[in-house]
């Protein structure tokens, strides 16, 4: 389209009147937050809450500096700097679409191998919150001890080279060392990832890594920093040609627009050592009981995503909304969620687990959200461990049924064999895909081979209440197909 308006500070007033734009002076915004891992979810969620405060005349000293520690983050940096760090947020309701431009992010730090600019920024006294979205698998958790994996090559490197770290956690430690030396206080580390107890996990990574080289710094961090737990929720697809085309329909040339559903939730433990924006004024929930909220969300929504995506990949269903339209897959989701997961989830103020399943079912079914099964199924080796296996373990302890959950794990095992039922290839979709594929192929004839992955399943292979239905379902899937196996379960 030749009449597109390139997104920038100078073009905001030229945008169509129905598109909300920042009403605040962006030049007057000063930084207070560094956000590491600045992708679509952050821009549709945490940055949006901060932007909305700024729209109300608040939080002008809480501007966001974007940051990344992976080479690929430089691509996002280039795109956002070219449009003055503005983002087009496109809300997709089932029957309508609306858009707004957000401007809480004011700069994106250089992405460097030694993370020097990131360290220097986090050492600045005006930075009071360091937030991150680095995905569930980005916390270097030892699968056996659940502590920091101190033998991982990245952690070993950071321990040996604390001034030039390669991880976000090493950069945080280096910055806090500079703050201590300058007589400054600490900051709040705020994880916004789908990890249960994410603040505790972030604290574990930072404090443990610091202790590998400087025990006194580790102690100082414990005494001078805070790491609140939080729960985040908003379905935010990846950006591709379809999303860019939606922005163009609105008349905007945005290299990195973000689409999202018409739902957001942010529940945060109110434990900020150096102050915080008043996010509760724009809809966030501040509470001492984040655990109940995050358990409901992680077990039902994130776990539900895995139920849908693995089956959807095998049956060549491209999107999560498509999975909800598919009779077998949607019935599998509803039955497992209602009968095997919800009974183990406690209610939260205003919502019981059964109502929550109904809510997320309607969100998943939104046809305007082009959320691919591939994106949702990515990194199953972390997501199954975090979203489904805790439910299975608790169900076994409480003598609850796990047949449907065993079927879900069998579907993942079948998916990792690398082919769909129509014979098409499933290209690598996990950091340890090669190992998973070899094991999944072996499990076709010997289902126990899959559960023998102790780094994922621990001792679940030794529990006949789970191992036997898993073996039955995997054999049924291979011999009769996915639809047939789901049909047996539903009946």
Short mmCIF file of C-alpha atoms in Angstrom, two decimals:
data_model
loop_
_atom_site.label_atom_id
_atom_site.label_comp_id
_atom_site.label_asym_id
_atom_site.label_seq_id
_atom_site.Cartn_x
_atom_site.Cartn_y
_atom_site.Cartn_z
CA UNK A 1 0.00 0.00 0.00
CA UNK A 2 1.50 3.31 -1.11
CA UNK A 3 -0.35 5.42 1.44
CA UNK A 4 1.02 3.66 4.52
CA UNK A 5 2.25 5.87 7.34
CA UNK A 6 5.64 4.75 8.74
CA UNK A 7 5.37 4.46 12.52
CA UNK A 8 7.44 7.10 14.35
CA UNK A 9 7.12 9.89 16.89
CA UNK A 10 6.68 12.38 14.07
CA UNK A 11 3.86 10.44 12.41
CA UNK A 12 1.62 9.79 15.42
CA UNK A 13 -0.75 12.67 14.73
CA UNK A 14 -1.09 11.58 11.10
CA UNK A 15 -2.49 8.17 12.03
CA UNK A 16 -6.22 7.48 11.66
CA UNK A 17 -8.25 9.06 14.45
CA UNK A 18 -9.63 5.71 15.68
CA UNK A 19 -6.13 4.52 16.63
CA UNK A 20 -5.20 5.61 20.16
CA UNK A 21 -1.72 7.11 20.44
CA UNK A 22 0.41 8.20 23.41
CA UNK A 23 -0.94 11.42 24.92
CA UNK A 24 2.20 11.96 26.98
CA UNK A 25 5.46 13.64 26.06
CA UNK A 26 7.75 10.71 25.32
CA UNK A 27 10.80 12.97 25.48
CA UNK A 28 9.98 13.62 29.14
CA UNK A 29 9.90 9.91 30.05
CA UNK A 30 12.95 8.78 32.04
CA UNK A 31 14.01 5.14 32.46
CA UNK A 32 13.22 3.08 35.53
CA UNK A 33 12.96 -0.44 34.09
CA UNK A 34 15.30 -2.62 32.05
CA UNK A 35 13.47 -5.49 30.35
CA UNK A 36 15.55 -8.43 29.10
CA UNK A 37 14.08 -10.61 26.36
CA UNK A 38 11.92 -7.97 24.78
CA UNK A 39 9.54 -9.79 22.47
CA UNK A 40 5.87 -9.70 21.57
CA UNK A 41 4.56 -10.85 24.92
CA UNK A 42 6.29 -8.10 26.87
CA UNK A 43 5.04 -5.43 24.49
CA UNK A 44 1.45 -6.70 24.65
CA UNK A 45 1.49 -7.18 28.41
CA UNK A 46 3.87 -5.52 30.88
CA UNK A 47 4.75 -2.61 28.59
CA UNK A 48 1.03 -2.06 27.94
CA UNK A 49 0.26 -1.73 31.67
CA UNK A 50 3.06 0.82 32.03
CA UNK A 51 1.89 2.69 28.92
CA UNK A 52 -1.63 2.88 30.31
CA UNK A 53 -0.29 4.44 33.51
CA UNK A 54 1.55 7.01 31.42
CA UNK A 55 -1.70 7.74 29.57
CA UNK A 56 -3.12 8.64 32.99
CA UNK A 57 -0.31 11.08 33.71
CA UNK A 58 1.57 8.64 35.95
CA UNK A 59 4.81 6.61 35.82
CA UNK A 60 6.82 9.14 33.80
CA UNK A 61 9.97 7.96 35.61
CA UNK A 62 9.34 4.30 34.74
CA UNK A 63 10.30 4.24 31.08
CA UNK A 64 11.44 0.87 29.73
CA UNK A 65 14.85 0.13 28.24
CA UNK A 66 14.71 -2.98 26.06
CA UNK A 67 17.56 -5.46 26.21
CA UNK A 68 18.60 -8.84 24.87
CA UNK A 69 21.42 -11.32 25.41
CA UNK A 70 21.06 -13.40 22.24
CA UNK A 71 22.42 -12.36 18.85
CA UNK A 72 18.95 -12.63 17.37
CA UNK A 73 17.70 -9.91 19.72
CA UNK A 74 19.62 -7.43 17.59
CA UNK A 75 17.08 -7.89 14.80
CA UNK A 76 14.26 -6.76 17.05
CA UNK A 77 16.40 -3.88 18.27
CA UNK A 78 16.95 -2.61 14.74
CA UNK A 79 13.25 -2.81 13.91
CA UNK A 80 12.13 -0.99 17.04
CA UNK A 81 14.77 1.73 17.01
CA UNK A 82 13.80 2.51 13.41
CA UNK A 83 10.29 3.37 14.65
CA UNK A 84 11.30 5.17 17.86
CA UNK A 85 10.52 2.06 19.95
CA UNK A 86 6.79 2.46 19.30
CA UNK A 87 4.56 -0.60 18.96
CA UNK A 88 1.25 -1.10 17.18
CA UNK A 89 -0.89 -3.30 19.42
CA UNK A 90 -3.78 -4.91 17.56
CA UNK A 91 -6.53 -6.40 19.72
CA UNK A 92 -8.40 -9.20 18.00
CA UNK A 93 -11.90 -9.86 19.26
CA UNK A 94 -13.87 -12.69 17.65
CA UNK A 95 -15.89 -10.19 15.62
CA UNK A 96 -13.83 -7.01 15.57
CA UNK A 97 -10.37 -5.46 15.62
CA UNK A 98 -8.97 -2.37 17.31
CA UNK A 99 -5.51 -0.86 17.65
CA UNK A 100 -3.42 1.44 19.77
CA UNK A 101 0.15 2.70 19.70
CA UNK A 102 2.15 2.23 22.91
CA UNK A 103 5.24 4.19 23.87
CA UNK A 104 6.40 3.13 27.33
CA UNK A 105 9.59 1.71 25.84
CA UNK A 106 12.06 4.54 25.19
CA UNK A 107 15.25 2.79 24.04
CA UNK A 108 16.76 -0.59 23.20
CA UNK A 109 20.26 -1.25 24.50
CA UNK A 110 22.99 -2.54 22.17
CA UNK A 111 23.10 -6.34 21.98
CA UNK A 112 26.72 -7.32 22.67
CA UNK A 113 28.63 -10.51 23.34
CA UNK A 114 30.06 -9.15 26.59
CA UNK A 115 26.76 -7.48 27.60
CA UNK A 116 28.69 -4.33 28.56
CA UNK A 117 25.88 -1.88 27.71
CA UNK A 118 23.31 -4.00 29.52
CA UNK A 119 25.48 -4.23 32.63
CA UNK A 120 26.14 -0.49 32.61
CA UNK A 121 22.44 0.31 32.26
CA UNK A 122 21.39 -1.97 35.12
CA UNK A 123 24.07 -0.36 37.31
CA UNK A 124 22.50 3.08 36.87
CA UNK A 125 20.79 4.20 40.11
CA UNK A 126 17.56 5.23 38.35
CA UNK A 127 16.99 1.62 37.23
CA UNK A 128 14.90 0.14 40.01
CA UNK A 129 13.36 -2.88 38.25
CA UNK A 130 15.04 -5.42 35.99
CA UNK A 131 12.33 -7.54 34.37
CA UNK A 132 12.63 -10.44 31.97
CA UNK A 133 10.83 -12.81 29.64
CA UNK A 134 13.40 -15.43 28.64
CA UNK A 135 10.99 -18.40 28.20
CA UNK A 136 10.41 -21.34 30.51
CA UNK A 137 13.61 -23.10 29.47
CA UNK A 138 15.86 -20.08 29.96
CA UNK A 139 16.54 -20.39 33.71
CA UNK A 140 19.21 -23.13 33.63
CA UNK A 141 17.30 -25.32 36.06
CA UNK A 142 18.94 -28.65 36.87
CA UNK A 143 16.29 -31.29 36.06
CA UNK A 144 17.29 -33.43 39.03
CA UNK A 145 18.08 -30.97 41.83
CA UNK A 146 15.78 -28.17 40.54
CA UNK A 147 18.57 -25.77 41.50
CA UNK A 148 20.75 -23.78 39.12
CA UNK A 149 22.55 -26.08 36.68
CA UNK A 150 26.07 -25.00 37.63
CA UNK A 151 27.59 -27.46 35.15
CA UNK A 152 25.93 -25.86 32.12
CA UNK A 153 28.57 -24.38 29.83
CA UNK A 154 27.00 -20.91 29.95
CA UNK A 155 26.95 -20.84 33.75
CA UNK A 156 30.51 -22.22 33.89
CA UNK A 157 31.59 -19.45 31.52
CA UNK A 158 29.92 -16.72 33.58
CA UNK A 159 31.44 -18.03 36.80
CA UNK A 160 34.88 -17.91 35.19
CA UNK A 161 34.32 -14.58 33.40
CA UNK A 162 32.08 -12.52 35.69
CA UNK A 163 32.96 -9.20 34.01
CA UNK A 164 31.95 -10.41 30.52
CA UNK A 165 29.03 -12.81 31.07
CA UNK A 166 26.95 -14.40 28.33
CA UNK A 167 23.72 -14.95 30.30
CA UNK A 168 21.14 -12.48 31.57
CA UNK A 169 21.80 -13.73 35.10
CA UNK A 170 25.54 -13.15 34.77
CA UNK A 171 24.84 -9.62 33.54
CA UNK A 172 22.56 -9.00 36.53
CA UNK A 173 25.24 -10.22 38.93
CA UNK A 174 27.85 -7.99 37.27
CA UNK A 175 25.56 -4.96 37.48
CA UNK A 176 24.74 -5.59 41.14
CA UNK A 177 28.46 -5.85 41.89
CA UNK A 178 28.90 -2.37 40.41
CA UNK A 179 25.98 -1.02 42.41
CA UNK A 180 27.42 -2.41 45.63
CA UNK A 181 30.81 -0.88 44.86
CA UNK A 182 29.18 2.50 44.22
CA UNK A 183 27.26 2.39 47.49
CA UNK A 184 23.90 2.11 45.74
CA UNK A 185 21.01 -0.10 46.72
CA UNK A 186 19.82 -3.14 44.85
CA UNK A 187 16.90 -3.43 42.47
CA UNK A 188 13.88 -5.68 42.03
CA UNK A 189 14.27 -8.67 39.72
CA UNK A 190 10.88 -9.31 38.13
CA UNK A 191 10.39 -12.51 36.15
CA UNK A 192 7.42 -12.44 33.78
CA UNK A 193 7.81 -15.99 32.48
CA UNK A 194 5.41 -18.92 32.80
CA UNK A 195 7.45 -20.60 35.52
CA UNK A 196 5.78 -21.48 38.80
CA UNK A 197 7.46 -19.46 41.54
CA UNK A 198 9.22 -17.45 38.85
CA UNK A 199 10.55 -14.88 41.30
CA UNK A 200 12.01 -17.59 43.48
CA UNK A 201 13.57 -19.22 40.41
CA UNK A 202 15.10 -15.91 39.27
CA UNK A 203 16.47 -15.28 42.76
CA UNK A 204 17.94 -18.78 42.82
CA UNK A 205 19.74 -18.20 39.51
CA UNK A 206 21.17 -14.81 40.49
CA UNK A 207 22.14 -15.61 44.08
CA UNK A 208 23.66 -19.00 43.22
CA UNK A 209 25.65 -17.63 40.27
CA UNK A 210 26.97 -14.75 42.38
CA UNK A 211 28.02 -17.20 45.08
CA UNK A 212 30.15 -19.17 42.63
CA UNK A 213 32.65 -16.30 42.52
CA UNK A 214 31.84 -13.97 45.43
CA UNK A 215 29.97 -15.27 48.46
CA UNK A 216 29.78 -11.80 50.01
CA UNK A 217 28.09 -10.45 46.86
CA UNK A 218 25.62 -13.31 47.00
CA UNK A 219 24.75 -12.35 50.57
CA UNK A 220 24.49 -8.66 49.63
CA UNK A 221 22.05 -9.50 46.83
CA UNK A 222 19.86 -11.50 49.21
CA UNK A 223 19.80 -8.57 51.63
CA UNK A 224 19.37 -5.71 49.13
CA UNK A 225 17.28 -7.06 46.25
CA UNK A 226 13.79 -8.49 45.94
CA UNK A 227 12.37 -11.04 43.53
CA UNK A 228 8.55 -11.02 43.58
CA UNK A 229 6.63 -13.88 42.07
CA UNK A 230 4.17 -13.02 39.34
CA UNK A 231 1.61 -14.59 37.02
CA UNK A 232 1.13 -13.25 33.51
CA UNK A 233 -1.57 -14.11 30.99
CA UNK A 234 -2.39 -12.92 27.49
CA UNK A 235 -2.36 -14.94 24.28
CA UNK A 236 0.10 -13.21 21.95
CA UNK A 237 0.93 -14.89 18.62
CA UNK A 238 4.27 -14.49 16.89
CA UNK A 239 4.51 -11.76 14.25
CA UNK A 240 4.59 -12.81 10.63
CA UNK A 241 3.26 -11.60 7.29
CA UNK A 242 -0.38 -11.86 8.46
CA UNK A 243 0.23 -9.57 11.43
CA UNK A 244 2.15 -7.04 9.36
CA UNK A 245 -0.71 -7.08 6.86
CA UNK A 246 -3.20 -6.31 9.64
CA UNK A 247 -1.19 -3.22 10.58
CA UNK A 248 -1.16 -2.22 6.93
CA UNK A 249 -4.96 -2.57 6.82
CA UNK A 250 -4.95 0.12 9.50
CA UNK A 251 -2.69 2.29 7.35
CA UNK A 252 0.45 1.74 9.45
CA UNK A 253 3.87 0.60 8.29
CA UNK A 254 5.12 -1.20 11.41
CA UNK A 255 7.97 -3.72 11.05
CA UNK A 256 7.01 -5.47 14.29
CA UNK A 257 3.32 -5.09 15.16
CA UNK A 258 1.82 -7.25 17.88
CA UNK A 259 -1.57 -8.94 17.83
CA UNK A 260 -3.20 -10.15 21.04
CA UNK A 261 -6.48 -11.41 22.40
CA UNK A 262 -8.99 -9.26 24.28
CA UNK A 263 -7.86 -10.53 27.69
CA UNK A 264 -5.00 -9.70 30.04
CA UNK A 265 -4.15 -10.70 33.58
CA UNK A 266 -1.16 -9.80 35.73
CA UNK A 267 -0.94 -10.95 39.34
CA UNK A 268 2.11 -9.73 41.24
CA UNK A 269 3.51 -10.22 44.71
CA UNK A 270 3.92 -6.73 46.18
CA UNK A 271 7.60 -7.07 47.06
CA UNK A 272 9.54 -4.28 45.35
CA UNK A 273 12.67 -3.15 47.13
CA UNK A 274 13.07 0.12 45.22
CA UNK A 275 9.51 1.14 44.38
CA UNK A 276 7.29 0.27 41.41
CA UNK A 277 4.72 1.73 39.04
CA UNK A 278 1.16 1.72 40.35
CA UNK A 279 0.13 -1.05 37.98
CA UNK A 280 -2.91 -1.89 40.10
CA UNK A 281 -4.49 1.36 38.85
CA UNK A 282 -4.70 -0.12 35.35
CA UNK A 283 -5.89 -3.60 36.21
CA UNK A 284 -3.00 -5.58 37.69
CA UNK A 285 -3.66 -7.56 40.89
CA UNK A 286 -1.22 -7.07 43.77
CA UNK A 287 -1.49 -9.92 46.26
CA UNK A 288 0.45 -12.07 48.71
CA UNK A 289 -1.05 -15.22 47.15
CA UNK A 290 0.32 -15.35 43.62
CA UNK A 291 0.72 -19.12 43.92
CA UNK A 292 -3.00 -19.90 43.66
CA UNK A 293 -3.43 -17.73 40.57
CA UNK A 294 -0.35 -19.08 38.83
CA UNK A 295 -1.27 -22.69 39.64
CA UNK A 296 -4.67 -22.25 38.04
CA UNK A 297 -3.22 -20.55 34.98
CA UNK A 298 -0.18 -22.80 34.46
CA UNK A 299 -2.01 -26.07 35.05
CA UNK A 300 -5.14 -25.26 33.06
CA UNK A 301 -4.20 -22.70 30.40
CA UNK A 302 -0.58 -23.60 29.72
CA UNK A 303 -1.25 -27.28 30.30
CA UNK A 304 -4.34 -27.01 28.10
CA UNK A 305 -2.25 -25.47 25.36
CA UNK A 306 -0.05 -28.57 25.31
CA UNK A 307 -3.08 -30.86 25.16
CA UNK A 308 -4.29 -29.05 22.06
CA UNK A 309 -1.01 -28.37 20.28
CA UNK A 310 0.48 -31.86 20.30
CA UNK A 311 -2.70 -33.44 18.98
CA UNK A 312 -3.10 -30.58 16.52
CA UNK A 313 0.39 -31.05 15.10
CA UNK A 314 -0.23 -34.75 14.53
CA UNK A 315 -3.54 -34.09 12.78
CA UNK A 316 -2.19 -31.17 10.69
CA UNK A 317 -4.35 -28.55 12.39
CA UNK A 318 -2.47 -25.28 12.01
CA UNK A 319 -3.85 -23.10 14.81
CA UNK A 320 -5.11 -23.39 18.37
CA UNK A 321 -8.47 -21.99 17.27
CA UNK A 322 -8.55 -24.72 14.64
CA UNK A 323 -7.91 -27.29 17.35
CA UNK A 324 -10.93 -25.99 19.25
CA UNK A 325 -13.03 -26.40 16.08
CA UNK A 326 -11.81 -30.00 15.71
CA UNK A 327 -14.30 -32.29 17.42
CA UNK A 328 -11.85 -34.88 18.80
CA UNK A 329 -9.15 -32.44 19.92
CA UNK A 330 -11.55 -30.02 21.62
CA UNK A 331 -13.32 -32.85 23.44
CA UNK A 332 -9.96 -34.19 24.60
CA UNK A 333 -9.03 -30.78 25.98
CA UNK A 334 -12.34 -30.25 27.78
CA UNK A 335 -12.45 -33.71 29.33
CA UNK A 336 -8.83 -33.77 30.55
CA UNK A 337 -9.04 -30.19 31.83
CA UNK A 338 -12.37 -30.63 33.60
CA UNK A 339 -11.96 -34.16 34.96
CA UNK A 340 -8.24 -34.62 35.55
CA UNK A 341 -6.70 -31.16 36.08
CA UNK A 342 -9.43 -28.91 37.53
CA UNK A 343 -10.13 -31.16 40.56
CA UNK A 344 -6.55 -30.53 41.72
CA UNK A 345 -6.69 -26.73 41.30
CA UNK A 346 -7.91 -24.40 44.05
CA UNK A 347 -10.29 -21.54 43.34
CA UNK A 348 -9.09 -17.94 43.41
CA UNK A 349 -11.17 -14.87 44.31
CA UNK A 350 -13.95 -14.61 41.74
CA UNK A 351 -13.07 -17.73 39.74
CA UNK A 352 -13.38 -21.46 40.30
CA UNK A 353 -11.43 -23.95 38.17
CA UNK A 354 -14.42 -25.13 36.14
CA UNK A 355 -15.37 -21.56 35.20
CA UNK A 356 -11.75 -20.94 34.29
CA UNK A 357 -11.75 -23.90 31.89
CA UNK A 358 -14.82 -22.45 30.19
CA UNK A 359 -13.10 -19.05 29.96
CA UNK A 360 -9.90 -20.36 28.44
CA UNK A 361 -11.86 -22.58 26.07
CA UNK A 362 -13.56 -19.49 24.63
CA UNK A 363 -10.21 -17.68 24.44
CA UNK A 364 -8.57 -20.59 22.64
CA UNK A 365 -11.47 -20.68 20.16
CA UNK A 366 -11.08 -17.01 19.10
CA UNK A 367 -10.70 -17.38 15.31
CA UNK A 368 -8.99 -14.00 14.94
CA UNK A 369 -5.99 -15.15 17.00
CA UNK A 370 -3.66 -16.92 14.58
CA UNK A 371 -1.73 -18.76 17.30
CA UNK A 372 -0.01 -21.69 15.65
CA UNK A 373 0.14 -25.18 17.08
CA UNK A 374 3.85 -25.15 16.25
CA UNK A 375 4.51 -22.10 18.45
CA UNK A 376 2.53 -23.54 21.34
CA UNK A 377 4.15 -26.98 21.00
CA UNK A 378 7.68 -25.51 20.98
CA UNK A 379 10.06 -26.65 23.76
CA UNK A 380 7.84 -29.44 25.01
CA UNK A 381 10.74 -30.78 27.07
CA UNK A 382 10.36 -27.70 29.29
CA UNK A 383 6.64 -27.11 28.92
CA UNK A 384 5.48 -30.63 29.74
CA UNK A 385 7.80 -30.66 32.74
CA UNK A 386 6.44 -27.33 33.99
CA UNK A 387 2.79 -27.46 32.94
CA UNK A 388 1.63 -31.10 33.02
CA UNK A 389 3.94 -33.37 35.01
CA UNK A 390 3.30 -31.66 38.39
CA UNK A 391 -0.41 -32.38 37.91
CA UNK A 392 0.32 -36.01 37.05
CA UNK A 393 2.48 -36.44 40.15
CA UNK A 394 -0.11 -34.89 42.45
CA UNK A 395 -2.90 -36.92 40.88
CA UNK A 396 -1.01 -40.15 41.48
CA UNK A 397 -0.38 -39.19 45.12
CA UNK A 398 -4.07 -38.35 45.61
CA UNK A 399 -5.28 -41.41 43.68
CA UNK A 400 -6.98 -39.29 41.02
CA UNK A 401 -7.37 -40.57 37.44
CA UNK A 402 -4.50 -39.89 35.03
CA UNK A 403 -5.56 -41.81 31.94
CA UNK A 404 -6.20 -38.66 29.90
CA UNK A 405 -2.96 -37.07 31.04
CA UNK A 406 -1.12 -40.25 30.08
CA UNK A 407 -2.76 -39.98 26.64
CA UNK A 408 -1.52 -36.39 26.35
CA UNK A 409 2.04 -37.51 27.11
CA UNK A 410 1.70 -40.31 24.55
CA UNK A 411 0.59 -37.75 21.95
CA UNK A 412 3.71 -35.70 22.67
CA UNK A 413 5.86 -38.83 22.33
CA UNK A 414 4.22 -39.61 18.99
CA UNK A 415 4.69 -36.00 17.82
CA UNK A 416 8.40 -36.11 18.62
CA UNK A 417 8.83 -39.00 16.16
CA UNK A 418 8.84 -36.19 13.61
CA UNK A 419 5.96 -37.02 11.26
CA UNK A 420 2.28 -36.16 11.18
CA UNK A 421 -0.39 -38.73 10.45
CA UNK A 422 -0.56 -37.50 6.85
CA UNK A 423 3.14 -38.33 6.47
CA UNK A 424 4.41 -34.75 6.42
CA UNK A 425 7.51 -33.86 8.44
CA UNK A 426 7.42 -32.06 11.77
CA UNK A 427 10.58 -29.99 11.64
CA UNK A 428 12.70 -29.70 14.82
CA UNK A 429 10.73 -27.92 17.51
CA UNK A 430 12.64 -28.39 20.76
CA UNK A 431 16.15 -27.53 22.01
CA UNK A 432 16.76 -31.27 22.43
CA UNK A 433 14.75 -32.37 19.40
CA UNK A 434 17.34 -34.79 18.04
CA UNK A 435 17.42 -36.77 21.29
CA UNK A 436 13.64 -36.68 21.60
CA UNK A 437 13.18 -37.95 18.05
CA UNK A 438 15.52 -40.91 18.53
CA UNK A 439 13.75 -41.84 21.75
CA UNK A 440 10.28 -41.36 20.27
CA UNK A 441 11.05 -43.70 17.37
CA UNK A 442 12.38 -46.31 19.79
CA UNK A 443 9.23 -45.91 21.90
CA UNK A 444 7.06 -47.00 18.98
CA UNK A 445 8.00 -50.59 19.78
CA UNK A 446 8.96 -50.08 23.42
CA UNK A 447 6.88 -47.32 25.11
CA UNK A 448 8.99 -47.56 28.25
CA UNK A 449 11.89 -46.01 26.31
CA UNK A 450 10.08 -42.66 26.35
CA UNK A 451 9.44 -42.65 30.10
CA UNK A 452 13.06 -43.70 30.69
CA UNK A 453 14.03 -40.08 30.02
CA UNK A 454 14.59 -39.39 33.70
CA UNK A 455 15.61 -35.78 33.02
CA UNK A 456 11.96 -35.27 32.07
CA UNK A 457 9.94 -37.91 33.91
CA UNK A 458 12.07 -38.67 36.94
CA UNK A 459 10.70 -41.82 38.55
CA UNK A 460 7.28 -41.78 36.85
CA UNK A 461 8.37 -44.76 34.73
CA UNK A 462 8.34 -46.82 37.93
CA UNK A 463 4.70 -45.98 38.69
CA UNK A 464 2.37 -48.49 37.01
CA UNK A 465 -0.61 -46.16 37.55
CA UNK A 466 0.93 -43.86 34.94
CA UNK A 467 3.32 -46.07 32.96
CA UNK A 468 0.67 -48.66 32.03
CA UNK A 469 -1.92 -46.27 30.56
CA UNK A 470 0.87 -44.36 28.82
CA UNK A 471 2.06 -47.55 27.11
CA UNK A 472 -1.50 -48.48 26.17
CA UNK A 473 -2.19 -45.09 24.62
CA UNK A 474 1.09 -44.85 22.72
CA UNK A 475 0.54 -48.29 21.25
CA UNK A 476 -3.04 -47.38 20.30
CA UNK A 477 -1.90 -44.14 18.65
CA UNK A 478 0.70 -45.91 16.53
CA UNK A 479 -1.60 -48.79 15.60
CA UNK A 480 -4.97 -47.05 15.18
CA UNK A 481 -4.25 -43.33 14.94
CA UNK A 482 -4.78 -40.22 17.02
CA UNK A 483 -8.53 -39.84 16.41
CA UNK A 484 -9.14 -43.46 17.35
CA UNK A 485 -7.14 -43.18 20.57
CA UNK A 486 -8.95 -39.99 21.57
CA UNK A 487 -12.25 -41.63 20.74
CA UNK A 488 -11.51 -44.54 23.05
CA UNK A 489 -10.64 -42.12 25.84
CA UNK A 490 -13.76 -40.00 25.33
CA UNK A 491 -16.00 -43.09 25.33
#
